[in-house]
Coordinates of C-alpha atoms in Angstrom, one line a residue:
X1 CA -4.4 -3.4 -21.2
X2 CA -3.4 -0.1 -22.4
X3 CA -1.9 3.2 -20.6
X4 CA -5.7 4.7 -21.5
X5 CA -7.6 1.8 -20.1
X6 CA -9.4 2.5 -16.7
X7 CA -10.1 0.8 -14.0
X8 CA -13.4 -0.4 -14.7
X9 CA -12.6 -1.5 -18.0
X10 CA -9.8 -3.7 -16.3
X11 CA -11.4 -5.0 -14.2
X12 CA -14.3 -5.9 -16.3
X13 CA -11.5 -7.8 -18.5
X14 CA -10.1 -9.6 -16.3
X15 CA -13.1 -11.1 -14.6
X16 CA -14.8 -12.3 -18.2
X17 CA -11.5 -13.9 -18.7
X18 CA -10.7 -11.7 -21.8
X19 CA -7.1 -10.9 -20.0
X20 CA -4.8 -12.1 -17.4
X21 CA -4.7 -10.1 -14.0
X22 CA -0.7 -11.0 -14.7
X23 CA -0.7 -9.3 -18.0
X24 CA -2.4 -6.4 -16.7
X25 CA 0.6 -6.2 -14.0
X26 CA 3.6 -7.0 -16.7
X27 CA 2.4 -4.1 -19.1
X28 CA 1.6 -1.4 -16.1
X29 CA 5.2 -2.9 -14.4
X30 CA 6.5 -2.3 -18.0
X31 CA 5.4 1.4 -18.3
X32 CA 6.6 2.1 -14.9
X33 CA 10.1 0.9 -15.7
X34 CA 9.9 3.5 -18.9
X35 CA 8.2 6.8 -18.2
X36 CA 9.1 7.3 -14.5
X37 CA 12.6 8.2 -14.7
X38 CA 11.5 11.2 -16.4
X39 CA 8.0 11.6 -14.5
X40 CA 9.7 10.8 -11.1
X41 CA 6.2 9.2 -9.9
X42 CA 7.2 6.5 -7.9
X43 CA 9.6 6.0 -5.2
X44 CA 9.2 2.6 -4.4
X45 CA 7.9 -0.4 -7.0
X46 CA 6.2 -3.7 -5.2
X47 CA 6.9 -5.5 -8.3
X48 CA 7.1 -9.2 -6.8
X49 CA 4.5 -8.2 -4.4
X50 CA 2.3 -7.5 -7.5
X51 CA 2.7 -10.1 -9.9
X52 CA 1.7 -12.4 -7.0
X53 CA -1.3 -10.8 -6.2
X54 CA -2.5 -11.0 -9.6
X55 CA -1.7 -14.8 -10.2
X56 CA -4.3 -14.9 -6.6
X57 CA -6.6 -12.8 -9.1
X58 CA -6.3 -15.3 -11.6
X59 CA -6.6 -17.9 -9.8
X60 CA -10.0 -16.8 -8.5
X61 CA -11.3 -16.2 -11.7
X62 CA -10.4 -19.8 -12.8
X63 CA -12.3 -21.4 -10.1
X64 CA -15.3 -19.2 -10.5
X65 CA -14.9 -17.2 -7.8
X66 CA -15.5 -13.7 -7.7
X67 CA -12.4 -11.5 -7.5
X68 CA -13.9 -8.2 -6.9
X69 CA -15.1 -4.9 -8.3
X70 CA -11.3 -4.0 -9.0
X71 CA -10.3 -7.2 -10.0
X72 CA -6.4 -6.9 -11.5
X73 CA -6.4 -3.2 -11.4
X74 CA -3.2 -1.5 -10.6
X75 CA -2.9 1.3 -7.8
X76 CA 0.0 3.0 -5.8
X77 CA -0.3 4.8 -2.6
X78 CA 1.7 8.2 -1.8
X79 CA 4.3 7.1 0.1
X80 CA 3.2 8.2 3.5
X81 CA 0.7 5.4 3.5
X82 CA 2.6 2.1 5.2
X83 CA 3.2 -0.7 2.4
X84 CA 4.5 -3.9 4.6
X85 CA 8.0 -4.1 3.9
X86 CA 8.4 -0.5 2.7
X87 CA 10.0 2.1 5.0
X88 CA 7.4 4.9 5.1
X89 CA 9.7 7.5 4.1
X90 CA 6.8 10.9 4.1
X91 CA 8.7 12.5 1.7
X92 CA 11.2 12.7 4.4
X93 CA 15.3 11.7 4.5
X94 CA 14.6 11.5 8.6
X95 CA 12.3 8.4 8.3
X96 CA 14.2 6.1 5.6
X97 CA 15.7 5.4 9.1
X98 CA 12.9 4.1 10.6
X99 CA 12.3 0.0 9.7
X100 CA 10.1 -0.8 7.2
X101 CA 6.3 -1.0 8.3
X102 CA 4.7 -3.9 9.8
X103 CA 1.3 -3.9 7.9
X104 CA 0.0 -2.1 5.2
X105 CA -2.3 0.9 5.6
X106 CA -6.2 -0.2 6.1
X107 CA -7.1 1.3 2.6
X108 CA -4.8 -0.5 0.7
X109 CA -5.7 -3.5 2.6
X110 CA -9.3 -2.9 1.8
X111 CA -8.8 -1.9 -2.0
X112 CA -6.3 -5.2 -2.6
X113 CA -9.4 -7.1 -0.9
X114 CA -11.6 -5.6 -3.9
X115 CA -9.1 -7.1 -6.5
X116 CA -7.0 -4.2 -7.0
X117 CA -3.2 -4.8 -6.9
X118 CA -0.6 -2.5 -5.2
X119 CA 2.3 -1.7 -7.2
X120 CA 4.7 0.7 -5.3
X121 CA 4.6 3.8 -3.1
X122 CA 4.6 7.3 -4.6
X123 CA 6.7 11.1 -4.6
X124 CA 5.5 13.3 -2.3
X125 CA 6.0 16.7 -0.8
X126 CA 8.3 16.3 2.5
X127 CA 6.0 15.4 5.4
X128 CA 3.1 16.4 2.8
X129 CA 3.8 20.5 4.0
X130 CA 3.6 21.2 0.1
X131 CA 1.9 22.1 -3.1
X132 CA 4.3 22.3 -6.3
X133 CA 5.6 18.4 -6.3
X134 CA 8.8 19.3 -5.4
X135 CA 10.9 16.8 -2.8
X136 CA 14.5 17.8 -2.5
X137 CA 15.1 14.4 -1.9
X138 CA 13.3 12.5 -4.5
X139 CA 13.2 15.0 -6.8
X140 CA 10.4 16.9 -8.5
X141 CA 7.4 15.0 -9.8
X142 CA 6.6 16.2 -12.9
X143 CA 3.2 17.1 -14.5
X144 CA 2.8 15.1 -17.2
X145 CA 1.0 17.2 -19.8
X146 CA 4.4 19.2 -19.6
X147 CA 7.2 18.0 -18.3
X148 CA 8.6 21.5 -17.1
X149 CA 5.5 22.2 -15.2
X150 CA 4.7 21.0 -11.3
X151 CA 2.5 18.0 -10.7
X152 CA 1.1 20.5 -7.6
X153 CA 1.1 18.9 -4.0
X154 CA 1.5 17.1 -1.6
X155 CA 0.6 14.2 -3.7
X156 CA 2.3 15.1 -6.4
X157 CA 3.4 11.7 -7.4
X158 CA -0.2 10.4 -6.9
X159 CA -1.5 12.8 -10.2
X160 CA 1.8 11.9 -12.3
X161 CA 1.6 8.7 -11.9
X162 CA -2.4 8.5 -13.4
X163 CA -2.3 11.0 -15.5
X164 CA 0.5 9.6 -17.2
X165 CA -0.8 6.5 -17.8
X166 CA 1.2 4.6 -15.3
X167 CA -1.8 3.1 -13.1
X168 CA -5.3 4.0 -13.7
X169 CA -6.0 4.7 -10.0
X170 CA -3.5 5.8 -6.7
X171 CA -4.3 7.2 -3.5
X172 CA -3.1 10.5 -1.5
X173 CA -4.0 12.5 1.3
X174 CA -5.2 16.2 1.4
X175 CA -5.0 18.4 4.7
X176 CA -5.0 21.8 3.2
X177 CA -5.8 20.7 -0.7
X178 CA -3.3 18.2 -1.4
X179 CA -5.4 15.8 -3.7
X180 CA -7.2 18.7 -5.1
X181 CA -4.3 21.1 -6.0
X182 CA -2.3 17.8 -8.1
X183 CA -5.7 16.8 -9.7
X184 CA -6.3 20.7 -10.7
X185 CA -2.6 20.7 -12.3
X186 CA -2.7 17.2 -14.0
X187 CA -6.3 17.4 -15.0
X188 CA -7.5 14.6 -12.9
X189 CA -10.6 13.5 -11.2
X190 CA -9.8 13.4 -7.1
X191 CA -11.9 12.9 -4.3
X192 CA -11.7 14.3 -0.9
X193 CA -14.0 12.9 1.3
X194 CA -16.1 14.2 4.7
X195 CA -13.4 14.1 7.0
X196 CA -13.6 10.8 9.3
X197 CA -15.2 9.5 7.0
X198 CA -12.2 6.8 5.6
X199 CA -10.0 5.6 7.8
X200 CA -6.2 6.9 8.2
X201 CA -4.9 4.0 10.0
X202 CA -1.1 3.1 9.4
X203 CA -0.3 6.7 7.5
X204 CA 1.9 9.0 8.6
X205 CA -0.1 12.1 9.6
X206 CA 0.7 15.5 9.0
X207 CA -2.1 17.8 10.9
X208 CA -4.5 15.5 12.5
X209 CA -7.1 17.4 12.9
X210 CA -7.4 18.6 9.1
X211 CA -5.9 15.1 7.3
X212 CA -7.7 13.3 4.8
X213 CA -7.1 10.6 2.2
X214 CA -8.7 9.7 -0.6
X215 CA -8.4 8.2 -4.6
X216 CA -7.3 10.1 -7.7
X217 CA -8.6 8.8 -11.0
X218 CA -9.4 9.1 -14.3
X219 CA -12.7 8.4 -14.9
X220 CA -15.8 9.3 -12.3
X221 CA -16.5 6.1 -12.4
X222 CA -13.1 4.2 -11.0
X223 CA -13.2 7.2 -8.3
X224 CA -16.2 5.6 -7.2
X225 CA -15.5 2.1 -7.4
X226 CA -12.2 2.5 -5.4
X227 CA -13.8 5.1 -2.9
X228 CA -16.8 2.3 -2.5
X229 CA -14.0 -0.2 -1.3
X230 CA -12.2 1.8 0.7
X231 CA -15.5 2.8 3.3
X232 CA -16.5 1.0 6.7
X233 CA -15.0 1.6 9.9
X234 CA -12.1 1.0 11.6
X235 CA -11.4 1.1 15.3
X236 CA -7.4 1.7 14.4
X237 CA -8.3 5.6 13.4
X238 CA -9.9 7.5 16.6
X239 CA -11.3 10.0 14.3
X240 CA -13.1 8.3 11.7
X241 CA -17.0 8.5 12.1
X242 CA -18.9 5.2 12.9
X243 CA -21.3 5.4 9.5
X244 CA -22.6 2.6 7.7
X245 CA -21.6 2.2 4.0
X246 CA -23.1 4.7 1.8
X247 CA -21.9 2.9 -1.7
X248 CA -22.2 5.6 -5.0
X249 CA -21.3 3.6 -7.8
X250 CA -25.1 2.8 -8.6
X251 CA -26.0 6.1 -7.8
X252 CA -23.7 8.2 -9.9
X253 CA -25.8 7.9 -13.1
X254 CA -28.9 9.3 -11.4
X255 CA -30.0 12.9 -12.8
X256 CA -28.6 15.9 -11.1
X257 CA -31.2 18.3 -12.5
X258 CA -33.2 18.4 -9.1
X259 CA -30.0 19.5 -7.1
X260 CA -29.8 23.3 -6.6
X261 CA -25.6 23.9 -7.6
X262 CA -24.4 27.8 -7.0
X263 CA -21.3 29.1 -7.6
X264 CA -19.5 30.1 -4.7
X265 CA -18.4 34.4 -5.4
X266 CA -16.4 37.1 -3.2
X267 CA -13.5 35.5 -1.9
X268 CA -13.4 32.4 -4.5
X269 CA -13.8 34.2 -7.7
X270 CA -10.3 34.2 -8.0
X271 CA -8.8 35.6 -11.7
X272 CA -10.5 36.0 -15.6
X273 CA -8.7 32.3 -16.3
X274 CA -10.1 30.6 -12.6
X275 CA -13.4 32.1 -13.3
X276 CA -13.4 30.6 -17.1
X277 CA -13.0 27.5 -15.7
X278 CA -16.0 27.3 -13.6
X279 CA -18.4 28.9 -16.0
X280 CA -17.6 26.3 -18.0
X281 CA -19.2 23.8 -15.3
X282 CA -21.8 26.1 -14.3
X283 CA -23.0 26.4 -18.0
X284 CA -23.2 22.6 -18.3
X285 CA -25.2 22.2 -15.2
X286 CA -27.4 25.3 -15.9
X287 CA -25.7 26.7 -12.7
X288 CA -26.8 30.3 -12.0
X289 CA -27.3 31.2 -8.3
X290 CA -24.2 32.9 -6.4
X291 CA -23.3 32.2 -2.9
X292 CA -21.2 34.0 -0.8
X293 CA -19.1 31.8 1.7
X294 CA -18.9 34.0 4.5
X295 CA -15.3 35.0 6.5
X296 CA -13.0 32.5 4.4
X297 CA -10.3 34.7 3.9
X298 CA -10.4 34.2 7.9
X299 CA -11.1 30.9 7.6
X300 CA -7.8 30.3 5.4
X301 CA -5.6 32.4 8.1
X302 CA -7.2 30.4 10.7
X303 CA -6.3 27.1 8.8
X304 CA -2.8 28.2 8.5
X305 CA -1.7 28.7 11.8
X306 CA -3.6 26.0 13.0
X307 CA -1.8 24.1 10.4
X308 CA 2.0 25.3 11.6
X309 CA 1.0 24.6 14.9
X310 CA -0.1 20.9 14.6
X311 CA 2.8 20.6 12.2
X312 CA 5.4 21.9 14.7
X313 CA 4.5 19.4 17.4
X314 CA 4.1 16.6 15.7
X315 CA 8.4 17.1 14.9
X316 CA 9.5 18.9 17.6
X317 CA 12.2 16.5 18.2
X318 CA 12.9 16.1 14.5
X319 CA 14.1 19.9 14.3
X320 CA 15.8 19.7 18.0
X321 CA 18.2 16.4 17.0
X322 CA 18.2 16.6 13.0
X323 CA 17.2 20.0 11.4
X324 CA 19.7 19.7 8.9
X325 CA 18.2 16.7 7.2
X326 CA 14.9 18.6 6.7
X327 CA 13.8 20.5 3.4
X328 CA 15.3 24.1 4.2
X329 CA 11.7 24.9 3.0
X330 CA 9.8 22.8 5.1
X331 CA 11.9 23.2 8.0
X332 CA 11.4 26.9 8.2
X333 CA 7.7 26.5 8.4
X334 CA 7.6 24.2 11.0
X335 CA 9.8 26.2 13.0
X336 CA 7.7 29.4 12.4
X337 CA 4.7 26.9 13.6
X338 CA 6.8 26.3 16.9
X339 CA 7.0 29.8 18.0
X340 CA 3.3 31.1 17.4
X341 CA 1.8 32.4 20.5
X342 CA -1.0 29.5 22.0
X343 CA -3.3 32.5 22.1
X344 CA -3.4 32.7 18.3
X345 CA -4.0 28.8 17.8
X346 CA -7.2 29.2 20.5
X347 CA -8.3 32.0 18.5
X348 CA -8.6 29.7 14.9
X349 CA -10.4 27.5 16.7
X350 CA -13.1 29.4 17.7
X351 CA -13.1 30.5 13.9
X352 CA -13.5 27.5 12.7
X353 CA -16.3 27.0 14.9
X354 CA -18.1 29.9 13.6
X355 CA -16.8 29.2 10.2
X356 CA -18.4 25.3 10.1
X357 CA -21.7 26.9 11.4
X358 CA -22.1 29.5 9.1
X359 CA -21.0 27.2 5.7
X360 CA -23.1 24.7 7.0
X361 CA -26.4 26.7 6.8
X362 CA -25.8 27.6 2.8
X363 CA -26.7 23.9 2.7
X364 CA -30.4 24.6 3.7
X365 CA -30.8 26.1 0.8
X366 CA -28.1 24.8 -2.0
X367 CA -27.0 20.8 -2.7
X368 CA -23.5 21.4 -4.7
X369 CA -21.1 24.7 -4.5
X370 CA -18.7 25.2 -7.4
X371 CA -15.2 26.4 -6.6
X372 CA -11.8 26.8 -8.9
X373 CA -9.7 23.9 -7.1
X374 CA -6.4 26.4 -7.9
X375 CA -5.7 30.2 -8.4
X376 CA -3.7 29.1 -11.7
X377 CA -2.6 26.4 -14.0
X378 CA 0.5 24.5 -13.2
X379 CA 3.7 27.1 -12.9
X380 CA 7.1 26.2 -13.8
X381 CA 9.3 23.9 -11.9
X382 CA 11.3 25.8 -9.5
X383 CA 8.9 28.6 -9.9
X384 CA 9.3 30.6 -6.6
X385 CA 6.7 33.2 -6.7
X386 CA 3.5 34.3 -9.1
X387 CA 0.9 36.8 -9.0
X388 CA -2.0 35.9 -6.9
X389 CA -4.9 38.1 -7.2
X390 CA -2.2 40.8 -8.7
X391 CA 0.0 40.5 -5.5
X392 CA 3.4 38.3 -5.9
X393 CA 3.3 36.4 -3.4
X394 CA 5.2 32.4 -2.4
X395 CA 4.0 29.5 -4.9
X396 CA 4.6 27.1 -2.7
X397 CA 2.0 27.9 0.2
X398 CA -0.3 30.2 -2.0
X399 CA -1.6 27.1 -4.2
X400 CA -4.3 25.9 -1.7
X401 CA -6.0 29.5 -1.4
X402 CA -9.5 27.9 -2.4
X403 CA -8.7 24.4 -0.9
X404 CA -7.7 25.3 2.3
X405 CA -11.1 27.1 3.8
X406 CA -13.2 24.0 2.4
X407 CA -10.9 21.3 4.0
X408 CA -10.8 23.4 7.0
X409 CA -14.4 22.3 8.0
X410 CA -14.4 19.0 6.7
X411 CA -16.3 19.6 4.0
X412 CA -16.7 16.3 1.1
X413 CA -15.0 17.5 -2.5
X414 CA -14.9 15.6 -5.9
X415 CA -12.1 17.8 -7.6
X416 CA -13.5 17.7 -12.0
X417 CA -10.6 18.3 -14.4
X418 CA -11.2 21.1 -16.8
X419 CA -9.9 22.0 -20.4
X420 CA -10.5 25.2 -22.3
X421 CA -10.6 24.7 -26.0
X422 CA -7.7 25.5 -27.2
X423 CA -5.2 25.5 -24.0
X424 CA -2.7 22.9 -23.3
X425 CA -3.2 22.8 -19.5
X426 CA -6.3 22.1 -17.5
X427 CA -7.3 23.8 -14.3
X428 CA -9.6 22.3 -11.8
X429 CA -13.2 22.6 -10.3
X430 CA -14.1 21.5 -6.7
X431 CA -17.6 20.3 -6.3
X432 CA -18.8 20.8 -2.8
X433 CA -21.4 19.1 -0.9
X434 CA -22.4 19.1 3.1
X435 CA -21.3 16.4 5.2
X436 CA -21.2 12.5 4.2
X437 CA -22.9 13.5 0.8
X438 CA -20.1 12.1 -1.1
X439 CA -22.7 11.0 -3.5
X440 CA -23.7 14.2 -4.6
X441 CA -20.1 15.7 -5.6
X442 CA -19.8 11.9 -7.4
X443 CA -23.3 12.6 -9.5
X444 CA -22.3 16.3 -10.3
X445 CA -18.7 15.2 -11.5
X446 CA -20.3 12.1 -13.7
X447 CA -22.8 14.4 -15.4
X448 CA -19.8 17.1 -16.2
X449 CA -17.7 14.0 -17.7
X450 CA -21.1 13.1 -19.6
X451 CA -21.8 15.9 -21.3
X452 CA -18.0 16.2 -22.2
X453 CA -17.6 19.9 -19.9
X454 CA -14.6 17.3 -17.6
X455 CA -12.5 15.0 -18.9
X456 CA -9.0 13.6 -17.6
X457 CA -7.1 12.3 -20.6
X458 CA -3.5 10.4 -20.1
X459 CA -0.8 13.1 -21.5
X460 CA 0.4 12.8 -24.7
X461 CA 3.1 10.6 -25.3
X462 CA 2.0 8.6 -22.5
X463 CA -1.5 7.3 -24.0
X464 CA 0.2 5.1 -26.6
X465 CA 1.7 2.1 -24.4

């Protein structure tokens, strides 16, 4: 199969018997071992691993078995997700340390038990406090549709890794926008789901009470098929809701036209170039009402410090016994988490209370809200700071300015890749729904790719293996 093939059209390959689950795994093995010394994508490749669970997929489909809906299809998991075998390093020098984990993390267990096929953990931002792609460990993971340009984080590796044809599908995690900021840069489809609603079992958290994970893809589609596999509860993660399966993949096709979508104004407008981006969704879903999410420039504050003060705790000892090994950048921002006053922290809260309550009413009257997923398209590597509504301000924690209020509260997002004619570089769109309606950010985003307003090509001179 090709760099450009997705995941449903593997699949659907190898269970006819027109291909080999094996020869699925030798060419994306193969195109690995070429293009990521110079994407930096992976960290870790599971190349025996792999080739043995495809000759399993194989053999399945020899005795007329079924093998799954993602039979043969290879994935990768950000590397704070535990691959048995695989030190769970977080992006982190402190925890190639620790031994390598015991089991793997309950979604890849759940997507290998669909077919697919794990073939390696992926870059990340250091303990996922991060947006550009940057590790000053691993090294930068670069945005494939120009190589000087940042992936955007804290998956980072996650985006390079699809949209440069390396595997059709991966996983990452998003607290603050971290599978929505990559897939805005690397003009990829991303999910972020109502929070509890997959499980984090055997990850590596960063802020509890804000983490998600979720799939990045190429196609509407595979983001479906892979987030489909990955539902149904699990005792091993406290937080996750006790919900029945809600599958999508049947549902995505189903016209949107009776949804009411709005575009969300005030605070999210963002600049001329964000904006452009979004009317181009809104004009291909006839989108003309404007909300106004109330207080999110409180929201976002509240996010952050409640954000530095989760962080902090969870590696207090790390920055007592080894603050030397840390990121110099993340290790300053932990520390300023350690020393804000409790008061402030009780105070978020209670916005984000009031915040959740008053979002949650624009439901009543609206199914779908359109955001920009980032204030910009991807800056240079290294890039320190850029101008953010006019103001220069910090790249690095600036990139999740319209992420970070919708995470916040929990809030389902299918992030839709978006191209201006003309421009090199796409820019993202989230589509937001109320709680466990997943479904509806799927429908909205499979419509857009339909009528051509999102697509999510592999970069050139990566489509051609």
């Amino acid at each position: 199969m090709k760099a450009t093939s997705t995941a449903a059209e593997i699949a659907e390959s190898v269970k006819s018997g027109e291909v080999k689950a094996r020869a699925v795994l030798e060419a994306a093995l193969a195109r690995i071992d070429k293009h990521n010394p110079m994407l930096g994508a992976f960290t870790d490749v599971t190349a025996e691993r792999a080739l043995t669970a495809a000759d399993a997929v194989d053999a399945k489909v020899a005795e007329g078995k079924d093998p799954g809906p993602l039979a043969g299809v290879p994935f990768a998991a950000k590397n704070l997700f535990d691959i048995k075998g695989v030190v769970t390093r977080a992006g982190s020098k402190i925890n190639r340390d620790n031994p390598p984990a015991e089991h793997d993390a309950t979604l890849i267990t759940r997507l290998e038990a669909a077919g697919g096929i794990l073939v390696g953990g992926l870059n990340m931002g250091e303990y996922a406090y991060d947006f550009t792609g940057e590790n000053a460990h691993d090294g930068a993971s670069r945005n494939p549709h120009a190589l000087d340009r940042m992936s955007g984080g804290s998956s980072g590796g996650s985006a390079s890794a699809v949209a440069g044809g390396l595997v059709p599908l991966s996983l990452g995690s998003d607290t603050n926008g971290s599978i929505r900021v990559p897939s805005s840069l690397c003009g990829l489809f991303g999910l972020k789901p109502t929070y509890g609603r997959l499980s984090r079992a055997h990850s590596f958290p960063f802020v509890t009470s804000l983490d998600h994970l979720g799939p990045f893809a190429r196609s509407v589609k595979d983001l479906a098929l892979a987030y489909d596999a990955m539902q149904g509860f699990d005792e091993a993660d406290p937080a996750q809701a006790k919900r029945a399966n809600e599958p999508t993949v049947a549902r995505i096709k189903h016209p949107v036209p009776g949804l009411r979508i709005a575009v969300a104004g005030d605070y999210f407008l963002g600049s001329a170039e964000a904006q452009a981006h979004v009317q181009k969704v809104a004009r291909a879903l006839d989108a003309t009402k404007v909300v106004t999410i109330p207080d999110a420039q409180a929201a976002r504050a509240a996010a952050f410090l409640i954000t530095m003060a989760e962080g902090a705790a969870l590696h207090l000892d790390r920055l007592r016994t080894r603050p030397d090994d840390f990121d110099p950048d993340t290790r300053d921002r932990l520390l300023a988490g350690a020393m804000l006053p409790a008061v402030w922290v009780e105070r978020a809260q209670k916005v984000r209370r009031a915040f959740r309550e008053s979002v949650l009413k624009l439901f009543d009257s609206v199914d779908a809200i359109l955001a920009p997923s980032t204030p910009m398209k991807a800056p240079l590597i290294g890039q320190k700071t850029a101008l953010f509504g006019g103001i220069e301000m910090p790249v690095r924690p600036n990139m999740g300015i319209f992420t970070q209020p919708i995470s916040f509260i929990g809030l389902p997002v299918a992030a839709v890749p978006v191209w201006l004619e003309g421009e090199a570089l796409p820019l993202g769109v989230q589509v937001i729904a109320a709680p466990w309606r997943e479904d509806i950010c799927l429908r909205v985003a499979h419509q857009l790719e339909a009528a051509g307003a999102s697509v999510a090509p592999v970069a050139k001179g990566f489509a051609d293996d």
